[in-house]
Short mmCIF file of C-alpha atoms in Angstrom, two decimals:
data_model
loop_
_atom_site.label_atom_id
_atom_site.label_comp_id
_atom_site.label_asym_id
_atom_site.label_seq_id
_atom_site.Cartn_x
_atom_site.Cartn_y
_atom_site.Cartn_z
CA LEU A 1 -34.02 -18.40 22.47
CA ALA A 2 -36.66 -16.04 23.81
CA THR A 3 -35.18 -16.35 27.31
CA ALA A 4 -31.69 -15.60 26.03
CA GLN A 5 -32.90 -12.56 24.16
CA TYR A 6 -34.77 -11.34 27.24
CA ARG A 7 -31.71 -11.78 29.41
CA SER A 8 -29.48 -9.96 26.95
CA GLY A 9 -31.91 -7.04 27.01
CA GLY A 10 -31.60 -6.52 23.30
CA ILE A 11 -28.02 -5.22 23.65
CA ASP A 12 -26.15 -4.89 20.38
CA PRO A 13 -24.10 -8.08 19.71
CA SER A 14 -20.86 -6.09 19.36
CA VAL A 15 -21.42 -4.52 22.82
CA GLN A 16 -22.24 -7.95 24.29
CA LEU A 17 -19.00 -9.30 22.88
CA PHE A 18 -17.07 -6.33 24.36
CA LEU A 19 -18.62 -6.88 27.81
CA SER A 20 -18.40 -10.69 27.76
CA ALA A 21 -16.11 -12.28 30.37
CA ASP A 22 -15.35 -15.11 27.90
CA PRO A 23 -15.38 -13.77 24.30
CA ASP A 24 -14.63 -17.21 22.79
CA ASP A 25 -17.59 -18.79 24.61
CA TYR A 26 -19.80 -15.92 23.50
CA LEU A 27 -18.79 -16.36 19.85
CA ASP A 28 -19.43 -20.13 20.02
CA LYS A 29 -22.90 -19.53 21.40
CA ALA A 30 -23.59 -16.85 18.81
CA SER A 31 -22.53 -19.23 16.01
CA THR A 32 -24.82 -21.94 17.42
CA LEU A 33 -27.71 -19.49 17.58
CA ASP A 34 -27.10 -18.46 13.96
CA GLN A 35 -27.14 -22.12 12.89
CA LEU A 36 -30.35 -22.76 14.81
CA SER A 37 -31.92 -19.69 13.26
CA ALA A 38 -30.92 -20.81 9.76
CA GLN A 39 -32.39 -24.27 10.40
CA GLN A 40 -35.61 -22.70 11.61
CA VAL A 41 -35.83 -20.55 8.47
CA GLU A 42 -35.26 -23.63 6.29
CA ALA A 43 -37.89 -25.60 8.20
CA LEU A 44 -40.38 -22.74 7.83
CA LYS A 45 -39.71 -22.61 4.05
CA LYS A 46 -40.40 -26.35 3.77
CA ILE A 47 -43.63 -25.97 5.75
CA GLN A 48 -44.72 -23.08 3.52
CA ASP A 49 -43.93 -25.12 0.39
CA LYS A 50 -46.02 -28.02 1.74
CA GLN A 51 -48.87 -25.64 2.55
CA ARG A 52 -48.78 -24.28 -1.02
CA GLN A 53 -48.78 -27.81 -2.44
CA LEU A 54 -51.71 -28.81 -0.25
CA ALA A 55 -53.64 -25.70 -1.26
CA GLN A 56 -53.02 -26.46 -4.94
CA GLN A 57 -54.06 -30.10 -4.50
CA ARG A 58 -57.18 -28.99 -2.65
CA ALA A 59 -58.05 -26.60 -5.49
CA GLU A 60 -57.48 -29.33 -8.10
CA ALA A 61 -59.59 -31.78 -6.12
CA THR A 62 -62.38 -29.22 -5.88
CA ASP A 63 -62.28 -28.66 -9.65
CA LYS A 64 -62.39 -32.42 -10.29
CA LEU A 65 -65.37 -32.79 -7.98
CA LYS A 66 -67.14 -30.04 -9.90
CA ASP A 67 -66.35 -31.81 -13.21
CA LEU A 68 -67.63 -35.11 -11.82
CA ALA A 69 -70.81 -33.47 -10.61
CA ALA A 70 -71.35 -31.86 -14.02
CA THR A 71 -70.70 -35.19 -15.78
CA ARG A 72 -73.11 -36.98 -13.45
CA THR A 73 -75.77 -34.38 -14.18
CA GLU A 74 -75.17 -34.64 -17.93
CA LEU A 75 -75.39 -38.44 -17.84
CA GLY A 76 -78.57 -38.21 -15.81
CA ASN A 77 -80.09 -35.88 -18.41
CA LYS A 78 -79.01 -38.21 -21.24
CA LYS A 79 -80.53 -41.16 -19.44
CA LYS A 80 -83.84 -39.33 -19.03
CA GLU A 81 -83.74 -38.34 -22.72
CA VAL A 82 -83.12 -41.94 -23.83
CA GLN A 83 -85.83 -43.25 -21.51
CA SER A 84 -88.24 -40.68 -22.90
CA LYS A 85 -87.46 -41.70 -26.49
CA LEU A 86 -87.85 -45.38 -25.61
CA ALA A 87 -91.19 -44.67 -23.97
CA GLU A 88 -92.35 -42.78 -27.08
CA ALA A 89 -91.18 -45.62 -29.32
CA GLN A 90 -92.96 -48.18 -27.16
CA LYS A 91 -96.10 -46.07 -27.16
CA LEU A 92 -95.97 -45.87 -30.95
CA LEU A 93 -95.33 -49.62 -31.19
CA ASN A 94 -98.34 -50.31 -28.99
CA THR A 95 -100.57 -48.43 -31.45
CA LEU A 96 -99.64 -50.77 -34.32
CA THR A 97 -101.98 -53.54 -35.30
CA ALA A 98 -100.85 -57.16 -35.26
CA LYS A 99 -100.59 -57.06 -39.06
CA GLU A 100 -98.44 -53.93 -38.98
CA LYS A 101 -96.18 -55.44 -36.33
CA ALA A 102 -95.74 -58.59 -38.41
CA ALA A 103 -94.89 -56.51 -41.49
CA LEU A 104 -92.37 -54.49 -39.48
CA ALA A 105 -90.73 -57.64 -38.12
CA ALA A 106 -90.53 -59.14 -41.60
CA GLU A 107 -88.93 -55.98 -42.98
CA GLN A 108 -86.39 -56.01 -40.15
CA GLN A 109 -85.51 -59.64 -40.84
CA ARG A 110 -84.98 -58.88 -44.55
CA ALA A 111 -82.70 -55.96 -43.66
CA ASN A 112 -80.66 -58.12 -41.30
CA ARG A 113 -80.32 -60.90 -43.88
CA SER A 114 -79.17 -58.46 -46.53
CA SER A 115 -76.48 -57.13 -44.21
CA SER A 116 -74.29 -60.12 -44.97
CA GLU A 117 -74.82 -59.86 -48.73
CA ARG A 118 -72.54 -57.98 -51.10
CA VAL A 119 -73.49 -54.31 -51.49
CA ASP A 120 -72.68 -52.29 -54.59
CA LEU A 121 -70.42 -49.56 -53.23
CA GLY A 122 -69.87 -47.93 -56.61
CA ASN A 123 -66.68 -46.13 -57.59
CA ASP A 124 -66.49 -43.45 -54.89
CA THR A 125 -63.09 -41.96 -54.13
CA SER A 126 -60.97 -44.41 -52.13
CA ALA A 127 -60.44 -43.81 -48.45
CA SER A 128 -57.29 -42.56 -46.77
CA GLY A 129 -55.10 -45.15 -45.05
CA ARG A 130 -56.58 -44.93 -41.57
CA ALA A 131 -60.15 -44.42 -42.78
CA SER A 132 -59.74 -47.50 -44.98
CA ALA A 133 -58.39 -49.49 -42.03
CA ALA A 134 -61.29 -48.35 -39.84
CA PHE A 135 -63.81 -49.26 -42.54
CA SER A 136 -62.25 -52.70 -43.01
CA ALA A 137 -62.45 -53.28 -39.25
CA ALA A 138 -66.14 -52.33 -39.25
CA GLN A 139 -66.78 -54.65 -42.21
CA SER A 140 -65.45 -57.55 -40.15
CA LYS A 141 -68.30 -56.91 -37.68
CA ILE A 142 -71.19 -57.12 -40.17
CA GLY A 143 -73.95 -59.19 -38.58
CA THR A 144 -72.90 -58.31 -35.01
CA PRO A 145 -75.96 -57.36 -32.89
CA TYR A 146 -76.75 -53.82 -31.79
CA VAL A 147 -76.74 -53.27 -28.00
CA TYR A 148 -77.15 -49.78 -26.57
CA GLY A 149 -73.94 -48.62 -24.86
CA ALA A 150 -71.86 -51.50 -26.23
CA THR A 151 -68.38 -50.92 -27.68
CA GLY A 152 -67.51 -54.43 -28.85
CA PRO A 153 -66.27 -56.84 -29.71
CA SER A 154 -69.45 -58.95 -29.55
CA SER A 155 -71.99 -56.10 -29.79
CA TYR A 156 -72.08 -52.39 -30.57
CA ASP A 157 -74.19 -49.27 -30.62
CA CYS A 158 -73.68 -46.75 -33.43
CA SER A 159 -70.86 -44.70 -31.92
CA GLY A 160 -69.45 -47.78 -30.20
CA LEU A 161 -68.86 -49.28 -33.65
CA THR A 162 -67.24 -46.17 -35.14
CA SER A 163 -64.98 -45.54 -32.13
CA TRP A 164 -63.96 -49.23 -32.06
CA ALA A 165 -63.30 -49.28 -35.82
CA TYR A 166 -61.03 -46.24 -35.70
CA ALA A 167 -59.25 -47.64 -32.64
CA GLN A 168 -58.33 -50.68 -34.77
CA ALA A 169 -56.74 -48.19 -37.18
CA GLY A 170 -54.71 -46.69 -34.34
CA VAL A 171 -56.86 -43.55 -34.09
CA SER A 172 -58.56 -42.54 -30.84
CA ILE A 173 -61.86 -40.69 -31.29
CA PRO A 174 -64.51 -39.72 -28.69
CA ARG A 175 -67.06 -42.29 -27.53
CA THR A 176 -70.38 -40.58 -28.35
CA SER A 177 -71.77 -39.48 -31.71
CA GLU A 178 -72.22 -35.91 -30.47
CA ALA A 179 -68.57 -35.71 -29.44
CA GLN A 180 -67.39 -37.39 -32.65
CA SER A 181 -69.20 -34.75 -34.69
CA GLY A 182 -66.89 -32.08 -33.30
CA ILE A 183 -63.58 -33.55 -34.51
CA GLY A 184 -61.80 -33.60 -37.86
CA THR A 185 -62.87 -31.81 -41.03
CA ARG A 186 -66.58 -31.30 -41.74
CA LEU A 187 -67.84 -32.54 -45.13
CA THR A 188 -70.84 -32.23 -47.42
CA ARG A 189 -72.37 -35.34 -48.95
CA SER A 190 -70.54 -34.80 -52.27
CA GLN A 191 -67.18 -34.68 -50.45
CA LEU A 192 -67.55 -38.02 -48.65
CA GLN A 193 -64.98 -40.78 -49.03
CA VAL A 194 -65.12 -44.37 -47.81
CA GLY A 195 -64.50 -44.52 -44.06
CA ASP A 196 -65.61 -40.96 -43.30
CA LEU A 197 -67.96 -40.53 -40.34
CA VAL A 198 -71.53 -39.64 -41.33
CA PHE A 199 -74.05 -38.10 -38.92
CA PHE A 200 -77.85 -38.19 -38.97
CA PHE A 201 -80.78 -36.49 -37.19
CA ASN A 202 -80.85 -32.91 -35.93
CA ASP A 203 -79.42 -33.85 -32.53
CA LEU A 204 -76.64 -35.93 -34.15
CA HIS A 205 -77.55 -39.01 -32.13
CA HIS A 206 -76.66 -41.42 -34.92
CA VAL A 207 -73.34 -42.01 -36.69
CA GLY A 208 -71.96 -44.52 -39.16
CA LEU A 209 -69.13 -45.03 -41.64
CA TYR A 210 -69.58 -43.95 -45.26
CA ALA A 211 -69.40 -47.04 -47.48
CA GLY A 212 -69.55 -45.39 -50.92
CA ASN A 213 -72.35 -45.06 -53.48
CA GLY A 214 -74.72 -43.47 -50.96
CA GLN A 215 -74.39 -46.38 -48.54
CA VAL A 216 -73.50 -46.33 -44.85
CA LEU A 217 -72.08 -49.13 -42.70
CA HIS A 218 -73.55 -48.78 -39.23
CA ALA A 219 -75.16 -50.29 -36.14
CA PRO A 220 -78.77 -49.01 -36.53
CA ARG A 221 -80.78 -49.69 -33.36
CA THR A 222 -82.02 -52.32 -30.92
CA GLY A 223 -83.12 -55.49 -32.70
CA THR A 224 -80.77 -54.97 -35.65
CA VAL A 225 -77.21 -55.89 -36.54
CA VAL A 226 -74.22 -54.10 -38.03
CA ARG A 227 -75.09 -53.74 -41.71
CA TYR A 228 -75.02 -51.68 -44.89
CA GLU A 229 -77.92 -49.35 -45.53
CA SER A 230 -78.81 -46.54 -47.89
CA MET A 231 -78.24 -43.11 -46.38
CA ASP A 232 -81.74 -42.22 -47.56
CA THR A 233 -83.47 -44.89 -45.45
CA ILE A 234 -81.84 -44.21 -42.06
CA GLY A 235 -85.02 -42.60 -40.75
CA GLY A 236 -83.55 -39.18 -40.17
CA PRO A 237 -81.82 -36.54 -42.30
CA PHE A 238 -78.13 -36.67 -43.15
CA MET A 239 -76.50 -33.69 -41.45
CA PHE A 240 -72.83 -33.77 -42.47
CA GLY A 241 -69.74 -35.94 -42.63
CA VAL A 242 -66.43 -35.74 -40.77
CA ARG A 243 -63.00 -36.80 -41.98
CA VAL A 244 -60.77 -37.84 -39.09
#
């Protein structure tokens, strides 16, 4: 094409046609050149579209990598926080006398035994349909051991139990207690109904299901099982409830 243009000397097409020895041949060639030019334009458009798609995919991949890096950092911080709390708990446990340790173990055994016994849930307002279904699902797991990070069906941690229970009711809620605290409608203690989520401690690291009459159904901590317990004996302050 460049050679043809050079040879033509940039003469106006109408003049070239006028001077051509074979006008029909000239018109055929001109038509072919127009077709080739149109094909080139179409090919260039496709290439540009692909380049835009690749640039968008590259940008999305970069954003995902940033999100993954942030998540990895957050998980690393959480792991350090948990390890620190475990170390503090172990340090405290090591300061107990043999008699105090025996008393603590006995108290834990009594709490676990009572988890399978009937609890007086009083006459609190009945739960909504899905909250009731979630609570019933959690009740079926009474006596199941606590395991940190577990989400069932043979073991649970606190938020693992609540997220599993609501999943049985057809409701998807976040995995961690901190994330669960940010959904639904926030409640005071007097507004709680059976099946509502209840959160404890200033950092909201513990969650359970309200059972009525000041009781909570939850997975307490390592060495315990899913059980009923008074909201006043959790070991940390009640912060608020959430209705999903």
